[in-house]
XYZ file of C-alpha atoms in Angstrom:
692
model
C 151.504 89.504 82.359
C 152.392 90.745 78.893
C 152.607 94.326 80.206
C 154.934 93.271 83.050
C 157.158 91.450 80.541
C 157.293 94.601 78.411
C 158.217 96.725 81.428
C 160.966 94.297 82.354
C 162.385 94.280 78.813
C 162.227 98.077 78.643
C 164.016 98.400 81.974
C 166.706 95.948 80.916
C 167.200 97.845 77.664
C 167.663 101.051 79.608
C 170.102 99.442 82.012
C 172.120 97.917 79.169
C 172.346 101.346 77.568
C 173.578 102.760 80.868
C 176.284 100.130 81.051
C 177.394 101.139 77.566
C 177.726 104.693 78.834
C 179.782 103.488 81.775
C 177.575 104.071 84.833
C 174.142 103.366 86.225
C 171.864 105.148 88.706
C 173.357 103.399 91.714
C 176.891 104.413 90.732
C 176.077 108.107 90.304
C 174.138 108.168 93.616
C 176.956 106.458 95.529
C 178.482 109.845 96.360
C 179.091 110.859 99.998
C 176.655 113.504 101.178
C 178.142 115.747 103.880
C 176.059 117.881 106.199
C 175.943 119.234 109.780
C 179.427 120.765 109.455
C 180.292 122.242 112.862
C 183.338 123.472 114.769
C 184.399 123.765 118.389
C 184.304 127.293 119.817
C 188.032 127.015 120.576
C 190.833 125.305 118.695
C 190.533 123.670 115.287
C 188.218 120.706 115.754
C 185.533 119.849 113.176
C 182.683 117.346 113.128
C 180.149 116.503 110.434
C 177.760 113.824 109.173
C 178.554 111.703 106.123
C 175.872 109.679 104.338
C 177.123 107.086 101.848
C 174.301 105.050 100.289
C 172.180 105.472 103.385
C 174.861 104.578 105.908
C 175.221 107.673 108.068
C 178.113 108.318 110.441
C 179.805 111.138 112.308
C 183.313 112.014 111.180
C 185.799 114.398 112.795
C 188.994 116.185 111.808
C 191.435 118.426 113.668
C 193.967 120.995 112.496
C 196.551 121.578 111.370
C 196.415 118.403 109.226
C 192.627 117.860 109.325
C 192.975 114.144 108.755
C 189.573 112.500 108.398
C 188.543 110.137 111.201
C 185.332 108.139 111.496
C 183.836 108.525 114.962
C 180.667 106.424 114.982
C 180.088 102.922 113.691
C 176.601 102.754 112.209
C 176.711 100.257 109.338
C 173.188 99.757 107.970
C 170.822 101.767 105.773
C 167.962 102.368 108.219
C 166.860 105.832 107.123
C 167.641 107.402 110.500
C 169.026 110.950 110.248
C 172.048 112.200 112.178
C 171.546 115.875 113.061
C 172.281 118.398 115.814
C 176.011 117.632 115.663
C 177.743 119.730 118.348
C 181.249 119.807 119.825
C 181.526 120.806 123.477
C 183.331 124.114 124.187
C 186.337 122.257 125.589
C 186.484 120.046 122.502
C 186.183 116.818 124.495
C 182.723 115.648 123.455
C 180.603 115.300 120.339
C 176.838 115.054 120.746
C 174.268 114.356 118.038
C 170.669 113.333 117.386
C 169.647 110.129 115.638
C 166.154 109.922 114.160
C 163.383 112.268 113.052
C 162.905 114.056 109.743
C 164.597 117.461 110.090
C 163.072 119.136 107.088
C 159.491 118.072 107.729
C 156.976 120.418 109.320
C 157.217 118.403 112.555
C 160.872 117.448 112.676
C 160.948 115.489 115.930
C 158.326 112.880 115.032
C 160.073 109.473 114.860
C 160.129 108.039 111.333
C 160.400 104.410 110.279
C 161.262 104.258 106.554
C 162.740 100.765 107.027
C 159.379 99.472 108.314
C 161.262 98.035 111.276
C 159.107 96.085 113.763
C 160.644 98.024 116.663
C 159.215 101.490 117.362
C 161.712 104.204 116.333
C 162.830 107.065 118.580
C 164.534 110.432 118.248
C 167.508 110.139 120.577
C 170.610 111.946 121.791
C 173.987 110.227 121.596
C 177.435 111.343 122.702
C 181.034 110.272 122.218
C 184.477 111.512 123.240
C 186.042 113.462 120.351
C 189.222 111.383 120.593
C 187.484 108.007 120.716
C 185.525 106.076 118.143
C 183.274 103.085 117.807
C 179.957 102.569 119.555
C 177.970 105.749 120.192
C 176.618 106.105 123.735
C 172.872 106.622 124.085
C 172.036 109.488 126.418
C 168.243 109.812 126.205
C 165.254 110.535 123.967
C 165.311 114.165 122.829
C 166.180 116.663 120.118
C 167.948 120.018 119.514
C 170.800 119.640 122.042
C 172.648 122.686 123.391
C 175.796 122.139 125.457
C 176.480 124.428 128.419
C 179.553 126.718 128.380
C 181.183 124.477 131.006
C 180.773 121.465 128.754
C 179.257 119.468 131.608
C 175.552 119.683 130.815
C 173.350 119.452 127.776
C 169.879 120.963 127.505
C 167.492 119.557 124.929
C 163.851 119.473 123.841
C 161.534 116.568 124.603
C 157.782 116.776 123.953
C 157.981 120.559 123.682
C 159.653 120.990 127.078
C 163.255 121.600 128.182
C 165.181 118.768 129.769
C 168.761 118.674 130.998
C 171.340 115.957 131.567
C 174.970 115.598 132.471
C 176.820 115.341 129.170
C 178.519 112.093 130.172
C 175.290 110.597 131.503
C 176.592 110.508 135.085
C 173.559 112.427 136.385
C 170.028 111.386 135.471
C 168.145 113.564 133.020
C 165.287 115.685 134.314
C 162.775 118.175 133.024
C 164.236 121.565 133.830
C 160.959 123.447 134.138
C 157.354 123.430 132.981
C 155.954 126.010 130.600
C 152.599 126.039 128.848
C 152.926 125.814 125.082
C 155.892 124.486 123.150
C 159.459 125.519 123.947
C 162.222 125.815 121.336
C 165.380 127.782 120.427
C 167.095 127.263 123.788
C 170.390 129.017 124.613
C 172.617 128.977 127.676
C 173.661 132.331 129.084
C 177.351 133.213 128.666
C 178.005 132.228 132.310
C 176.001 129.005 131.959
C 173.658 129.807 134.868
C 170.469 130.636 132.948
C 168.596 129.402 129.928
C 166.977 131.596 127.266
C 164.128 130.154 125.201
C 161.176 130.880 122.930
C 157.739 129.662 124.026
C 155.213 129.211 121.189
C 151.555 129.438 122.186
C 149.794 129.017 118.853
C 148.638 132.588 118.133
C 151.561 134.315 119.912
C 154.982 133.531 121.342
C 157.066 134.700 124.275
C 160.737 135.031 125.189
C 161.577 133.526 128.569
C 164.559 133.050 130.884
C 164.875 130.163 133.351
C 167.233 130.690 136.299
C 166.540 127.949 138.867
C 163.734 125.855 140.352
C 163.080 128.420 143.083
C 162.585 131.352 140.692
C 159.685 132.127 138.387
C 160.255 132.278 134.650
C 161.311 135.786 133.648
C 159.227 136.863 130.639
C 161.080 139.343 128.445
C 159.022 142.279 127.152
C 155.804 140.207 126.739
C 153.218 141.431 124.224
C 150.482 140.373 121.797
C 153.118 139.385 119.219
C 155.213 136.596 117.784
C 158.625 137.005 119.406
C 161.526 134.888 118.151
C 165.279 134.598 117.508
C 166.319 135.697 121.008
C 170.078 136.237 121.534
C 172.154 137.012 124.635
C 174.490 139.977 124.759
C 178.111 138.909 125.345
C 177.890 140.026 129.005
C 174.536 138.316 129.575
C 172.827 141.519 130.692
C 170.633 142.138 127.643
C 168.586 140.241 125.074
C 167.999 141.119 121.438
C 165.120 139.501 119.581
C 162.733 139.830 116.647
C 159.102 140.821 117.017
C 156.593 139.933 114.317
C 152.910 140.757 114.066
C 150.284 138.168 114.969
C 147.348 137.213 112.790
C 143.930 138.718 113.419
C 141.831 141.812 112.891
C 140.034 142.623 109.665
C 140.574 139.947 107.007
C 143.391 140.780 104.577
C 143.222 140.337 100.840
C 143.818 136.757 99.737
C 144.995 137.690 96.253
C 147.241 140.725 96.763
C 150.651 140.782 98.472
C 150.570 141.970 102.082
C 153.387 143.624 104.037
C 154.752 141.398 106.838
C 155.924 143.798 109.596
C 158.818 143.015 111.928
C 161.204 144.818 114.218
C 164.318 144.248 116.297
C 163.954 144.870 120.027
C 166.441 144.972 122.872
C 165.573 144.186 126.482
C 167.161 144.388 129.907
C 167.446 140.958 131.519
C 167.048 142.181 135.096
C 163.853 144.161 134.548
C 162.529 142.317 131.501
C 161.631 145.646 129.893
C 162.351 146.174 126.215
C 162.402 148.849 123.552
C 162.381 148.977 119.792
C 165.869 149.195 118.324
C 164.925 149.086 114.641
C 161.724 148.762 112.627
C 161.636 147.294 109.117
C 160.558 149.664 106.340
C 156.813 149.410 105.684
C 157.253 148.154 102.129
C 156.805 144.730 100.589
C 160.574 144.406 100.309
C 160.846 145.358 103.967
C 158.743 142.333 104.975
C 160.317 139.616 107.086
C 162.881 137.846 104.841
C 161.888 134.379 103.632
C 165.459 133.243 103.045
C 167.877 130.701 104.481
C 167.894 131.334 108.240
C 165.287 134.111 108.031
C 166.632 137.315 109.593
C 169.812 135.550 110.831
C 169.940 137.735 113.948
C 173.269 137.823 115.842
C 174.661 139.866 118.724
C 178.170 140.478 117.444
C 181.259 142.094 118.959
C 181.893 145.836 119.161
C 178.344 146.423 120.379
C 176.736 145.587 117.038
C 173.620 143.641 116.081
C 173.825 141.878 112.707
C 170.791 140.758 110.694
C 169.497 140.054 107.180
C 166.891 142.166 105.386
C 165.470 142.157 101.853
C 164.683 145.884 102.037
C 166.919 146.947 99.112
C 165.665 144.146 96.864
C 168.287 141.555 97.810
C 168.835 139.497 100.999
C 171.729 141.427 102.531
C 173.531 141.754 105.843
C 173.050 144.867 107.947
C 174.745 145.991 111.165
C 173.081 148.076 113.839
C 174.670 149.541 117.007
C 173.059 148.020 120.093
C 172.891 151.549 121.485
C 170.725 152.595 118.523
C 171.411 154.473 115.327
C 171.303 153.983 111.576
C 171.943 150.482 110.159
C 175.014 149.871 107.998
C 174.534 147.881 104.792
C 177.430 145.413 105.023
C 176.965 143.618 101.687
C 175.846 146.024 98.936
C 175.294 144.675 95.431
C 172.970 142.595 93.258
C 173.496 139.204 94.876
C 171.952 136.973 97.540
C 173.562 135.726 100.747
C 172.948 132.437 102.570
C 174.377 130.277 105.380
C 175.291 133.110 107.754
C 177.693 132.339 110.625
C 179.314 134.599 113.218
C 182.968 134.006 114.118
C 183.756 132.780 117.641
C 185.145 136.211 118.618
C 182.091 137.955 117.141
C 184.135 140.234 114.870
C 183.316 138.696 111.476
C 180.297 137.389 109.627
C 180.901 134.507 107.218
C 178.418 133.599 104.492
C 177.970 132.130 101.027
C 176.715 134.232 98.115
C 176.264 134.223 94.343
C 178.109 137.505 93.898
C 179.324 137.809 90.276
C 178.561 134.099 89.823
C 174.797 133.784 89.433
C 174.422 129.997 89.520
C 177.121 129.117 92.046
C 177.981 129.879 95.669
C 181.300 131.131 97.070
C 182.467 131.977 100.591
C 182.820 135.578 101.798
C 183.285 137.381 105.090
C 182.694 140.919 106.285
C 183.544 142.826 109.505
C 180.530 143.334 111.757
C 180.885 147.122 111.719
C 181.848 148.129 108.174
C 181.074 147.309 104.547
C 184.397 145.681 103.690
C 183.548 142.321 102.113
C 186.321 139.828 101.436
C 186.062 137.083 98.807
C 187.576 133.922 100.280
C 186.886 131.354 97.537
C 186.773 132.747 93.983
C 186.817 130.477 90.943
C 184.554 127.970 89.217
C 183.931 125.692 92.188
C 180.891 125.794 94.467
C 181.422 126.570 98.163
C 178.776 126.899 100.855
C 177.954 126.513 104.560
C 181.018 128.308 105.934
C 181.976 127.553 109.550
C 184.709 129.724 111.111
C 186.927 127.690 113.417
C 187.598 128.577 117.033
C 191.279 129.238 116.314
C 190.332 132.447 114.482
C 192.690 131.494 111.649
C 190.717 128.968 109.618
C 187.339 128.618 107.945
C 185.732 125.308 107.012
C 183.048 124.886 104.353
C 181.586 122.478 101.814
C 183.318 122.435 98.424
C 182.049 120.933 95.164
C 182.379 121.131 91.383
C 180.287 119.892 88.478
C 181.977 116.484 88.807
C 182.792 116.318 92.531
C 180.110 116.139 95.232
C 180.369 118.342 98.303
C 183.233 117.493 100.649
C 184.487 119.307 103.747
C 187.308 121.735 103.078
C 189.351 124.245 105.040
C 191.079 127.478 104.153
C 193.658 129.315 106.209
C 192.720 132.982 106.264
C 195.087 134.911 104.031
C 195.671 131.865 101.842
C 193.967 130.877 98.586
C 194.789 127.174 98.808
C 191.724 125.057 99.638
C 192.483 121.929 101.664
C 190.018 119.166 100.797
C 189.063 116.690 103.519
C 187.813 113.184 102.816
C 188.405 112.574 99.127
C 188.708 108.918 100.124
C 184.976 108.980 100.917
C 184.222 108.997 97.177
C 183.681 105.373 96.183
C 185.579 103.802 93.244
C 182.228 103.219 91.511
C 181.395 106.928 91.427
C 181.730 108.087 87.769
C 183.256 111.534 88.303
C 185.242 111.408 85.044
C 182.100 110.701 83.031
C 179.965 113.566 84.319
C 179.331 116.578 82.137
C 179.513 120.246 83.093
C 176.117 121.961 82.719
C 176.023 125.430 81.258
C 174.051 128.472 82.354
C 171.181 129.536 80.079
C 168.454 132.168 80.202
C 165.377 133.026 78.170
C 162.135 134.944 78.587
C 158.668 133.835 79.626
C 155.584 134.946 77.696
C 155.106 137.934 80.027
C 158.681 139.141 79.418
C 160.152 137.916 82.715
C 163.636 136.408 82.579
C 163.957 132.684 83.306
C 167.178 130.922 84.292
C 168.438 127.366 84.097
C 171.266 124.896 83.727
C 171.525 122.812 80.563
C 172.974 119.278 80.493
C 173.907 118.338 76.923
C 175.051 114.807 76.008
C 178.308 114.650 74.093
C 177.072 111.965 71.681
C 173.891 110.394 70.362
C 171.349 111.162 67.665
C 171.052 114.587 66.087
C 167.501 114.941 67.437
C 167.532 113.866 71.060
C 164.720 113.473 73.563
C 164.714 116.106 76.300
C 163.652 116.411 79.923
C 162.752 119.462 81.974
C 163.536 119.179 85.684
C 161.534 121.386 88.074
C 162.916 121.854 91.602
C 160.785 122.035 94.730
C 160.752 124.427 97.632
C 160.004 126.698 95.910
C 162.662 128.830 97.691
C 165.505 126.954 95.998
C 168.020 127.445 93.200
C 169.630 124.710 91.150
C 173.322 125.328 90.534
C 176.092 124.680 88.017
C 177.355 121.729 90.018
C 176.603 119.515 92.989
C 174.017 121.035 95.290
C 174.573 121.485 99.042
C 171.039 120.210 99.809
C 170.444 116.458 100.090
C 167.267 116.350 97.964
C 168.845 118.431 95.199
C 172.175 116.661 95.362
C 170.197 113.552 94.456
C 168.321 115.212 91.599
C 171.579 116.659 90.247
C 172.919 113.089 90.146
C 169.744 111.900 88.415
C 170.009 114.689 85.828
C 173.572 113.583 85.112
C 172.364 110.018 84.636
C 169.554 111.106 82.289
C 172.072 113.089 80.241
C 174.237 109.953 80.029
C 171.206 108.182 78.563
C 171.095 110.624 75.665
C 168.589 113.145 77.033
C 169.102 116.875 76.836
C 168.208 117.954 80.380
C 167.251 121.450 81.510
C 166.954 122.325 85.213
C 164.751 125.429 85.333
C 164.990 128.083 88.048
C 161.504 129.564 87.953
C 160.191 132.672 89.734
C 159.594 132.060 93.473
C 163.148 130.726 93.727
C 166.088 132.352 95.473
C 169.243 133.878 94.041
C 167.741 136.462 91.684
C 166.336 139.145 93.971
C 163.114 140.070 95.752
C 160.886 140.565 92.711
C 161.875 137.170 91.325
C 161.271 135.426 94.653
C 158.010 137.279 95.322
C 156.202 137.547 91.979
C 152.626 138.699 91.602
C 149.852 136.151 91.048
C 151.901 133.128 92.080
C 150.910 129.809 93.700
C 147.226 129.845 94.684
C 146.601 133.298 93.186
C 147.312 132.415 89.553
C 150.446 130.231 89.373
C 152.386 132.843 87.401
C 155.521 130.777 88.015
C 154.120 128.224 85.579
C 154.837 130.706 82.781
C 158.537 130.023 83.441
C 158.034 126.252 83.272
C 156.083 126.598 80.029
C 158.783 128.887 78.598
C 161.486 126.399 79.603
C 159.630 123.569 77.875
C 159.184 125.604 74.685
C 162.801 126.798 74.743
C 163.986 123.226 75.190
C 161.765 121.949 72.357
C 163.105 124.682 70.035
C 166.760 123.689 70.375
C 168.369 122.295 67.210
C 169.433 119.060 68.881
C 166.053 118.297 70.483
C 163.117 116.324 69.110
C 160.135 118.560 70.063
C 157.786 115.570 70.145
C 159.848 113.861 72.859
C 160.050 116.410 75.664
C 159.291 115.130 79.166
C 159.120 116.739 82.597
C 159.662 115.665 86.209
C 159.872 117.257 89.633
C 159.223 116.692 93.319
C 157.204 118.546 95.956
C 156.558 122.026 94.510
C 158.235 120.664 91.385
C 155.695 117.825 91.442
C 152.907 120.389 91.609
C 154.309 122.266 88.602
C 154.845 118.991 86.731
C 151.177 118.104 87.218
C 150.177 121.613 86.147
C 152.352 121.275 83.026
C 150.780 117.953 82.043
C 147.317 119.444 82.560
C 147.890 122.691 80.716
C 150.401 121.583 78.085
C 150.171 117.885 77.263
C 150.928 118.777 73.645
C 154.278 120.185 74.784
C 155.164 117.618 77.447
C 154.844 114.054 76.153
C 155.261 112.399 79.573
C 155.995 113.334 83.164
C 156.841 112.124 86.654
C 154.998 113.821 89.509
C 156.744 113.129 92.825
C 154.728 114.001 95.972
C 153.178 117.135 94.503
C 150.169 119.217 95.539
C 147.221 118.919 93.165
C 144.132 120.283 94.906
C 144.912 123.738 96.330
C 141.494 124.229 97.920
C 143.056 123.008 101.169
C 144.889 126.358 101.318
C 141.711 128.439 101.309
C 140.610 129.869 104.680
C 137.770 128.218 106.554
C 134.264 129.558 106.036
C 133.708 132.652 108.166
C 130.982 135.142 108.960
C 133.541 137.812 108.021
C 135.127 136.580 104.780
C 138.084 138.214 103.060
C 137.056 141.032 100.710
C 138.241 139.095 97.659
C 137.224 135.582 98.693
C 135.259 134.914 95.498
C 138.230 135.928 93.339
C 140.560 133.886 95.563
C 138.434 130.765 95.049
C 138.441 131.262 91.290
C 142.211 131.762 91.112
C 142.798 128.869 93.505
C 140.867 126.529 91.225
C 142.658 127.741 88.109
C 146.005 127.250 89.862
C 145.194 123.637 90.809
C 146.322 120.822 88.485
C 142.961 119.072 88.980
C 141.261 121.963 87.144
C 143.021 120.961 83.907
C 142.255 117.239 83.732
C 140.185 117.613 80.542
C 143.370 118.692 78.747
C 145.622 116.101 80.380
C 146.472 113.339 77.895
C 150.168 112.624 78.521
C 151.114 109.600 80.629
C 152.319 110.263 84.155
C 154.084 108.341 86.891
C 152.881 109.377 90.365
C 155.288 108.693 93.256
C 154.630 109.271 96.957
C 155.756 107.951 100.345
C 152.878 107.486 102.756
C 154.631 108.993 105.800
C 155.182 112.334 104.078
C 155.480 115.110 106.678
C 155.342 117.921 104.087
C 152.740 117.068 101.445
C 149.697 114.996 102.499
C 149.665 111.554 100.892
C 145.997 112.126 100.084
C 146.990 114.721 97.478
C 148.241 111.875 95.270
C 145.279 109.609 96.115
C 142.919 112.387 95.051
C 144.747 112.950 91.754
C 144.998 109.320 90.677
C 141.306 108.713 91.384
C 140.428 111.686 89.174
C 142.800 110.509 86.418
C 141.232 107.065 86.606
C 137.772 108.510 85.923
C 139.141 110.497 82.987
C 140.895 107.355 81.674
C 144.150 109.319 81.557
C 147.173 106.975 81.412
C 149.026 106.860 84.723
C 151.317 104.602 86.731
C 152.103 104.728 90.430
C 154.866 103.961 92.877
C 154.035 104.093 96.576
C 156.791 103.697 99.185
C 155.341 102.512 102.528
C 156.596 104.368 105.638
C 158.837 106.685 103.604
C 158.926 110.452 104.149
C 159.186 113.477 101.864
C 162.981 113.279 101.840
C 163.739 109.632 100.946
C 165.400 108.870 104.275
C 166.364 105.335 103.262
C 168.843 105.088 100.379
C 167.273 101.897 99.044
C 163.979 103.774 98.670
C 165.650 106.802 97.064
C 167.397 104.514 94.574
C 164.091 102.811 93.779
C 162.499 106.197 93.093
C 165.409 107.401 90.929
C 165.435 104.196 88.884
C 161.650 104.363 88.449
C 161.851 107.972 87.221
C 164.600 107.102 84.744
C 162.930 103.901 83.530
C 159.585 105.643 82.946
C 161.106 108.553 81.023
C 163.318 106.263 78.957
C 160.367 104.018 78.125
C 158.048 106.875 77.203
C 160.494 109.150 75.375
C 163.216 106.902 73.890
């Protein structure tokens, strides 16, 4: 009872301090989060999802004025995602998916973060673009693709393809049966056939469905993993990616291994294919683990566009469909993301950190020559470009250090950004009280450069407490402003709040993250083979503790997912450096990533087991003395809930101080705002109590 009273008094003290600063956690997380930005293939119509404090709705806008208009009328925080937003080719309909956890390893499993007594579903809805109000339920399903005529929608249900009239006038039906799990469906340009990928566990196939009287046409079948199939503009050919399957002699478990891939082109009529391009047989030539992977597109002018890391950076290349030498479209020391092809196929739009390491801006390049154009220079952050069907306008998300991401448009040839939906920002949101983080860099103990963003309070004591934030992923990069990802938009808001409480906050971009090149993203001895990325976390903690305005005895750490793993590792290895920490759904026992026992083990299995143990936070419990708050939702589709159960039971035996917060029925991504707010407030309260 006494302890509960103390916790309550500590929380109230923290909240009173926040009021003195002018905002609390709820205010700074009241921002609108915009995602699913999409455009019609003709004209100037836009649609997107807006999430304000857990209330998710579809909004639309249309040029030339792009006045914001709310389309749907969902009005409760139920934790149900809105994804798959698509506008029909004629611009008359908007279709979307409600439900699921699109970010989990199995995205289409229904989730119930509200603990509702009614079983949840993943369902397709549609509405006329011009109307508004109650969304019309079409059917259960996911990943909708509207036909070129705009009359039908194909979708995935239980791993099979179904089809329905878009307006619901004709009953839905399963289009065909195929063994395995079907995904990545695409209508042919004439709308008479359907292209798809069929996953069969240890291999995958490219198939074409024509009608119920015709057998599935398998395209260039082999003992491989085929993916990313794309129609040619005339519907006569298919381009796709072929990757190697697993098997054969066991590879090393501790050394990097080349991941081969190639681009193939096939004739639709015969189904026969040939190799168009093969990736260089180097580590950098391996299949790119970046946003969108290889981002394969069949563009105009007979060119195939794709992304490769072969020169050390994720760049766009263009290859003639007739064969020949690829053209490097985006040379330079920068990374590209969010690749989109224009409706006419002549341009590729993307975001990149060119000449602006910790931000994103919008660029475009012709599909057949290295002539990049910068569309949004400056100190803002722009991402997720979507070229409009009018060929004259590009839409994107636009943010700053003080303004969360909002939709914006830019007329090509102009430099004036037109913001859409500023009225979505609530009066409670403290934009004028947010600070601008600054870019910092320092070296780890092995000489590798480490990057980060520093949040420094403008007032307070001369020796302040400090907090190190560790992102998850790990293929992520924290930025000098509001992040385009929902999870990291939330943590950016929380970092701002912690800074308002008098903490010096450092968000560290450790090796394994994106934005700094191949070697940074693919370091030696990382993760289960030595956790070399922890050297960056340790260096960040030491750098933070060494700053003149920081009290080195009051440095804390927090992170989620992979950041939770590194937080636990930090508390185990360096409790003298980190006085307290919050571990949010992290991995702790990495033995689950070792291969099953085999009569033919990997040549370095013994070394792999040793490194795996040393890389696991549970190996360092004898050194772990700092208090920790462990947070996990028990419907986590990314990190098993048992990882936290295992850790807390071990800490209990060691009598290490820990506290817990379990969120029933919640996922890895805090689908329900009320739950996300509870987590954020718990993180802040714990760190304030332990460090202030």
